[in-house]
Amino acid sequence: MTDQRAAIVTGASRGIGLAIAQALVNRGDKVCITGRNAEPLAEAVAKLGEGQAIYVAGKAHDNAHQDEAVARTMEAFGRIDYLVNNVGTNPVFGPLIELSEEAWDKVMMTNVTGPFLLSREAGRQMAAQGAGVIVNIASTGGIEPSPMLGAYSVSKAAIIMLTKVLAAELGRIGVRVNCIAPGLVETRFAEVLVKTPEIHDAYVRRAALGRHGQPHEIASAAHFLASDASAYMTGQVMVVDGGARM
């Protein structure tokens, strides 16, 4: 890899995605951030620094959006060294047997199909370069079931297996693929969990560190995986949950 490294980070207008993009920019990387809406992405780019970051708005599972993200990154930076699949959604909270097909499809299209499509497109470019790193953001809900968050749990279990399959297929051509499984992290996405006392307090009681996480703590793990410090690591799931499951 050259000294000039470039990344795509999805779902990066705020929260964990923005924290990861900031960590990459802080070490001198160039970043293309993606998300659904242009306005918050433009605000995020202003925070990251003009010249350091660009954005591409669109739906996570849209092929045209994925193609544009790869093309714009290549046009702006000339290469793709890192892909961080952080995008995710969970529009429902309740028993899986009461979930509508529409809600199921939305979760799977955003959380699984989107990362697959972008990994495919960026992975082809990395393969041509002979090097690259993909970091997927899953969840501890993908390792053990999360009642009332069934579709989300299933989608994150799929991301873990996507990580392992891609790692097995791409390792011999110089592309590493790893996964982070965060526990409860204080973001707008997880606001209902953090602000529901019975859920939050039960988690904190179980966590060895006695608290929930912050976005920058997940960004630190992504920073490690998207660096040469983890050069002999692929196909792995890094759990970052404050010791809630051991």
Short mmCIF file of C-alpha atoms in Angstrom, two decimals:
data_model
loop_
_atom_site.label_atom_id
_atom_site.label_comp_id
_atom_site.label_asym_id
_atom_site.label_seq_id
_atom_site.Cartn_x
_atom_site.Cartn_y
_atom_site.Cartn_z
CA MET A 1 0.00 0.00 0.00
CA THR A 2 1.11 3.58 -0.59
CA ASP A 3 1.40 6.26 2.06
CA GLN A 4 -1.73 7.85 0.59
CA ARG A 5 -4.54 5.58 1.73
CA ALA A 6 -8.23 5.91 1.03
CA ALA A 7 -11.35 4.47 2.64
CA ILE A 8 -15.07 4.15 2.14
CA VAL A 9 -17.10 4.24 5.36
CA THR A 10 -20.84 3.61 5.10
CA GLY A 11 -23.53 4.96 7.40
CA ALA A 12 -21.09 7.69 8.42
CA SER A 13 -23.12 10.86 8.82
CA ARG A 14 -23.09 10.36 12.61
CA GLY A 15 -22.46 7.87 15.41
CA ILE A 16 -20.04 4.98 14.99
CA GLY A 17 -19.56 5.56 11.26
CA LEU A 18 -18.57 9.20 11.69
CA ALA A 19 -16.27 8.30 14.58
CA ILE A 20 -14.53 5.72 12.38
CA ALA A 21 -14.19 8.19 9.53
CA GLN A 22 -12.72 10.74 11.94
CA ALA A 23 -10.19 8.21 13.27
CA LEU A 24 -9.05 7.47 9.71
CA VAL A 25 -8.80 11.15 8.79
CA ASN A 26 -6.85 11.84 11.99
CA ARG A 27 -4.10 9.50 10.82
CA GLY A 28 -3.99 11.09 7.38
CA ASP A 29 -6.29 8.86 5.33
CA LYS A 30 -8.76 10.17 2.76
CA VAL A 31 -12.35 9.08 3.26
CA CYS A 32 -15.53 8.75 1.23
CA ILE A 33 -18.53 8.59 3.56
CA THR A 34 -21.93 7.34 2.51
CA GLY A 35 -25.44 7.50 3.86
CA ARG A 36 -28.99 8.00 2.76
CA ASN A 37 -29.32 11.80 3.01
CA ALA A 38 -27.01 14.41 1.52
CA GLU A 39 -27.46 17.18 4.12
CA PRO A 40 -26.10 15.34 7.19
CA LEU A 41 -23.33 13.86 5.05
CA ALA A 42 -22.29 17.33 3.91
CA GLU A 43 -22.22 18.45 7.54
CA ALA A 44 -20.07 15.43 8.41
CA VAL A 45 -17.62 16.23 5.59
CA ALA A 46 -17.32 19.78 6.96
CA LYS A 47 -16.33 18.30 10.32
CA LEU A 48 -13.87 15.88 8.77
CA GLY A 49 -12.27 18.56 6.64
CA GLU A 50 -12.70 19.59 3.02
CA GLY A 51 -10.06 17.85 0.96
CA GLN A 52 -9.90 14.99 3.45
CA ALA A 53 -13.39 13.65 2.81
CA ILE A 54 -16.11 13.42 0.19
CA TYR A 55 -19.61 11.99 0.39
CA VAL A 56 -22.01 9.98 -1.75
CA ALA A 57 -25.68 9.85 -0.77
CA GLY A 58 -28.00 6.98 -1.64
CA LYS A 59 -29.72 3.82 -0.46
CA ALA A 60 -27.42 1.15 0.94
CA HIS A 61 -28.83 -1.67 -1.19
CA ASP A 62 -28.93 0.27 -4.46
CA ASN A 63 -26.43 -0.99 -7.05
CA ALA A 64 -26.15 2.44 -8.62
CA HIS A 65 -25.26 3.95 -5.24
CA GLN A 66 -22.55 1.35 -4.66
CA ASP A 67 -21.10 1.93 -8.12
CA GLU A 68 -21.07 5.67 -7.55
CA ALA A 69 -19.34 5.34 -4.18
CA VAL A 70 -16.56 3.24 -5.69
CA ALA A 71 -16.24 5.43 -8.79
CA ARG A 72 -16.18 8.69 -6.82
CA THR A 73 -13.57 7.31 -4.41
CA MET A 74 -11.37 6.17 -7.26
CA GLU A 75 -11.79 9.50 -9.06
CA ALA A 76 -10.96 11.53 -5.94
CA PHE A 77 -8.25 9.39 -4.35
CA GLY A 78 -7.08 6.91 -6.99
CA ARG A 79 -7.48 3.76 -4.87
CA ILE A 80 -9.55 2.02 -2.18
CA ASP A 81 -7.49 0.62 0.67
CA TYR A 82 -10.22 0.21 3.26
CA LEU A 83 -13.94 -0.43 3.27
CA VAL A 84 -15.87 -0.15 6.53
CA ASN A 85 -19.41 -1.52 6.22
CA ASN A 86 -21.10 0.26 9.11
CA VAL A 87 -24.53 0.95 7.64
CA GLY A 88 -27.43 -0.60 9.53
CA THR A 89 -31.07 -0.18 10.42
CA ASN A 90 -33.60 -1.63 12.81
CA PRO A 91 -37.05 -0.06 12.35
CA VAL A 92 -38.91 -2.51 14.60
CA PHE A 93 -38.84 -3.72 18.18
CA GLY A 94 -40.95 -6.75 19.01
CA PRO A 95 -41.39 -10.53 18.61
CA LEU A 96 -40.06 -12.00 15.38
CA ILE A 97 -43.31 -13.87 14.69
CA GLU A 98 -45.14 -10.53 14.58
CA LEU A 99 -42.70 -8.94 12.13
CA SER A 100 -44.06 -7.93 8.73
CA GLU A 101 -42.38 -9.04 5.53
CA GLU A 102 -41.83 -5.39 4.66
CA ALA A 103 -39.89 -4.76 7.87
CA TRP A 104 -37.89 -7.98 7.43
CA ASP A 105 -36.98 -7.02 3.87
CA LYS A 106 -35.92 -3.52 4.91
CA VAL A 107 -33.59 -4.86 7.60
CA MET A 108 -32.05 -7.49 5.32
CA MET A 109 -31.65 -5.21 2.31
CA THR A 110 -29.91 -2.52 4.34
CA ASN A 111 -27.92 -4.64 6.79
CA VAL A 112 -26.91 -7.56 4.55
CA THR A 113 -27.47 -6.84 0.86
CA GLY A 114 -25.90 -3.38 1.09
CA PRO A 115 -22.63 -4.56 2.67
CA PHE A 116 -22.49 -7.52 0.26
CA LEU A 117 -22.85 -5.31 -2.81
CA LEU A 118 -20.27 -2.77 -1.70
CA SER A 119 -17.85 -5.48 -0.56
CA ARG A 120 -18.19 -7.05 -4.00
CA GLU A 121 -17.47 -3.81 -5.85
CA ALA A 122 -14.72 -2.52 -3.56
CA GLY A 123 -13.28 -6.03 -3.24
CA ARG A 124 -12.79 -6.21 -7.00
CA GLN A 125 -10.80 -2.99 -6.89
CA MET A 126 -8.75 -4.22 -3.92
CA ALA A 127 -8.05 -7.46 -5.76
CA ALA A 128 -6.76 -5.48 -8.74
CA GLN A 129 -4.49 -3.54 -6.36
CA GLY A 130 -3.35 -6.74 -4.67
CA ALA A 131 -4.15 -5.38 -1.22
CA GLY A 132 -7.02 -4.04 0.86
CA VAL A 133 -8.96 -4.34 4.08
CA ILE A 134 -12.69 -4.76 4.70
CA VAL A 135 -14.07 -4.17 8.18
CA ASN A 136 -17.71 -5.12 8.82
CA ILE A 137 -19.65 -3.78 11.79
CA ALA A 138 -21.89 -6.53 13.16
CA SER A 139 -23.21 -6.72 16.73
CA THR A 140 -23.13 -9.01 19.74
CA GLY A 141 -26.75 -9.59 18.68
CA GLY A 142 -25.32 -11.57 15.78
CA ILE A 143 -23.52 -13.91 18.18
CA GLU A 144 -26.29 -14.53 20.69
CA PRO A 145 -30.02 -13.89 20.20
CA SER A 146 -31.48 -10.54 21.15
CA PRO A 147 -35.16 -11.00 22.00
CA MET A 148 -37.39 -8.33 20.42
CA LEU A 149 -34.57 -7.53 17.97
CA GLY A 150 -34.89 -10.73 15.96
CA ALA A 151 -34.46 -9.49 12.39
CA TYR A 152 -31.56 -7.29 13.42
CA SER A 153 -29.87 -10.25 15.16
CA VAL A 154 -30.31 -12.47 12.11
CA SER A 155 -28.91 -9.76 9.82
CA LYS A 156 -25.83 -9.31 11.99
CA ALA A 157 -25.25 -13.07 12.15
CA ALA A 158 -25.27 -12.94 8.34
CA ILE A 159 -22.65 -10.16 8.42
CA ILE A 160 -20.41 -12.35 10.57
CA MET A 161 -20.63 -15.18 8.05
CA LEU A 162 -20.17 -12.75 5.16
CA THR A 163 -16.94 -11.70 6.87
CA LYS A 164 -15.68 -15.26 7.14
CA VAL A 165 -16.58 -16.23 3.56
CA LEU A 166 -14.97 -13.12 2.10
CA ALA A 167 -11.86 -13.63 4.25
CA ALA A 168 -11.52 -17.21 2.98
CA GLU A 169 -12.00 -16.18 -0.65
CA LEU A 170 -9.89 -13.02 -0.72
CA GLY A 171 -6.98 -13.79 1.58
CA ARG A 172 -4.69 -15.27 -1.09
CA ILE A 173 -5.00 -12.11 -3.19
CA GLY A 174 -4.01 -9.79 -0.36
CA VAL A 175 -7.38 -8.67 1.00
CA ARG A 176 -8.13 -9.07 4.69
CA VAL A 177 -11.69 -9.11 6.07
CA ASN A 178 -12.58 -8.80 9.75
CA CYS A 179 -15.62 -7.91 11.80
CA ILE A 180 -16.40 -5.90 14.93
CA ALA A 181 -19.30 -6.94 17.17
CA PRO A 182 -20.14 -3.98 19.41
CA GLY A 183 -22.28 -4.27 22.48
CA LEU A 184 -24.52 -1.42 23.61
CA VAL A 185 -23.08 1.86 22.30
CA GLU A 186 -24.53 5.31 22.89
CA THR A 187 -25.71 6.46 19.47
CA ARG A 188 -28.95 7.82 18.07
CA PHE A 189 -29.44 4.40 16.47
CA ALA A 190 -29.41 2.72 19.92
CA GLU A 191 -31.15 5.59 21.73
CA VAL A 192 -34.23 3.56 22.66
CA LEU A 193 -32.03 0.88 24.27
CA VAL A 194 -29.82 3.35 26.14
CA LYS A 195 -32.80 5.35 27.39
CA THR A 196 -34.96 2.38 28.42
CA PRO A 197 -33.90 1.79 32.03
CA GLU A 198 -34.77 -1.90 32.24
CA ILE A 199 -32.75 -2.64 29.09
CA HIS A 200 -29.84 -0.31 29.81
CA ASP A 201 -29.51 -1.24 33.48
CA ALA A 202 -29.63 -4.97 32.76
CA TYR A 203 -26.81 -4.53 30.26
CA VAL A 204 -24.69 -2.46 32.61
CA ARG A 205 -25.12 -4.99 35.41
CA ARG A 206 -23.84 -7.71 33.11
CA ALA A 207 -20.92 -5.74 31.66
CA ALA A 208 -17.59 -6.23 33.45
CA LEU A 209 -16.77 -2.54 32.93
CA GLY A 210 -20.15 -1.50 34.32
CA ARG A 211 -21.15 0.87 31.53
CA HIS A 212 -22.22 1.11 27.89
CA GLY A 213 -19.80 2.08 25.12
CA GLN A 214 -19.10 5.23 23.13
CA PRO A 215 -18.64 5.54 19.34
CA HIS A 216 -14.95 6.43 19.58
CA GLU A 217 -14.29 3.11 21.34
CA ILE A 218 -15.61 1.19 18.36
CA ALA A 219 -13.66 3.51 16.07
CA SER A 220 -10.45 2.55 17.90
CA ALA A 221 -11.09 -1.11 17.10
CA ALA A 222 -11.78 -0.28 13.45
CA HIS A 223 -8.60 1.81 13.35
CA PHE A 224 -6.64 -1.25 14.48
CA LEU A 225 -8.25 -3.59 11.96
CA ALA A 226 -7.75 -1.09 9.13
CA SER A 227 -4.03 -0.87 9.77
CA ASP A 228 -0.86 -2.90 9.34
CA ALA A 229 -0.94 -3.63 13.09
CA SER A 230 -3.49 -6.37 12.30
CA ALA A 231 -1.65 -7.66 9.22
CA TYR A 232 -1.87 -11.33 10.29
CA MET A 233 -5.55 -11.20 11.21
CA THR A 234 -8.45 -12.10 8.94
CA GLY A 235 -11.83 -13.78 9.21
CA GLN A 236 -12.16 -12.82 12.87
CA VAL A 237 -14.91 -11.29 15.01
CA MET A 238 -13.67 -8.71 17.51
CA VAL A 239 -16.18 -8.32 20.35
CA VAL A 240 -16.17 -4.84 21.90
CA ASP A 241 -18.85 -4.88 24.59
CA GLY A 242 -17.27 -3.89 27.89
CA GLY A 243 -17.20 -7.53 28.99
CA ALA A 244 -20.94 -8.10 28.76
CA ARG A 245 -20.41 -11.58 27.36
CA MET A 246 -17.35 -13.58 28.38
#
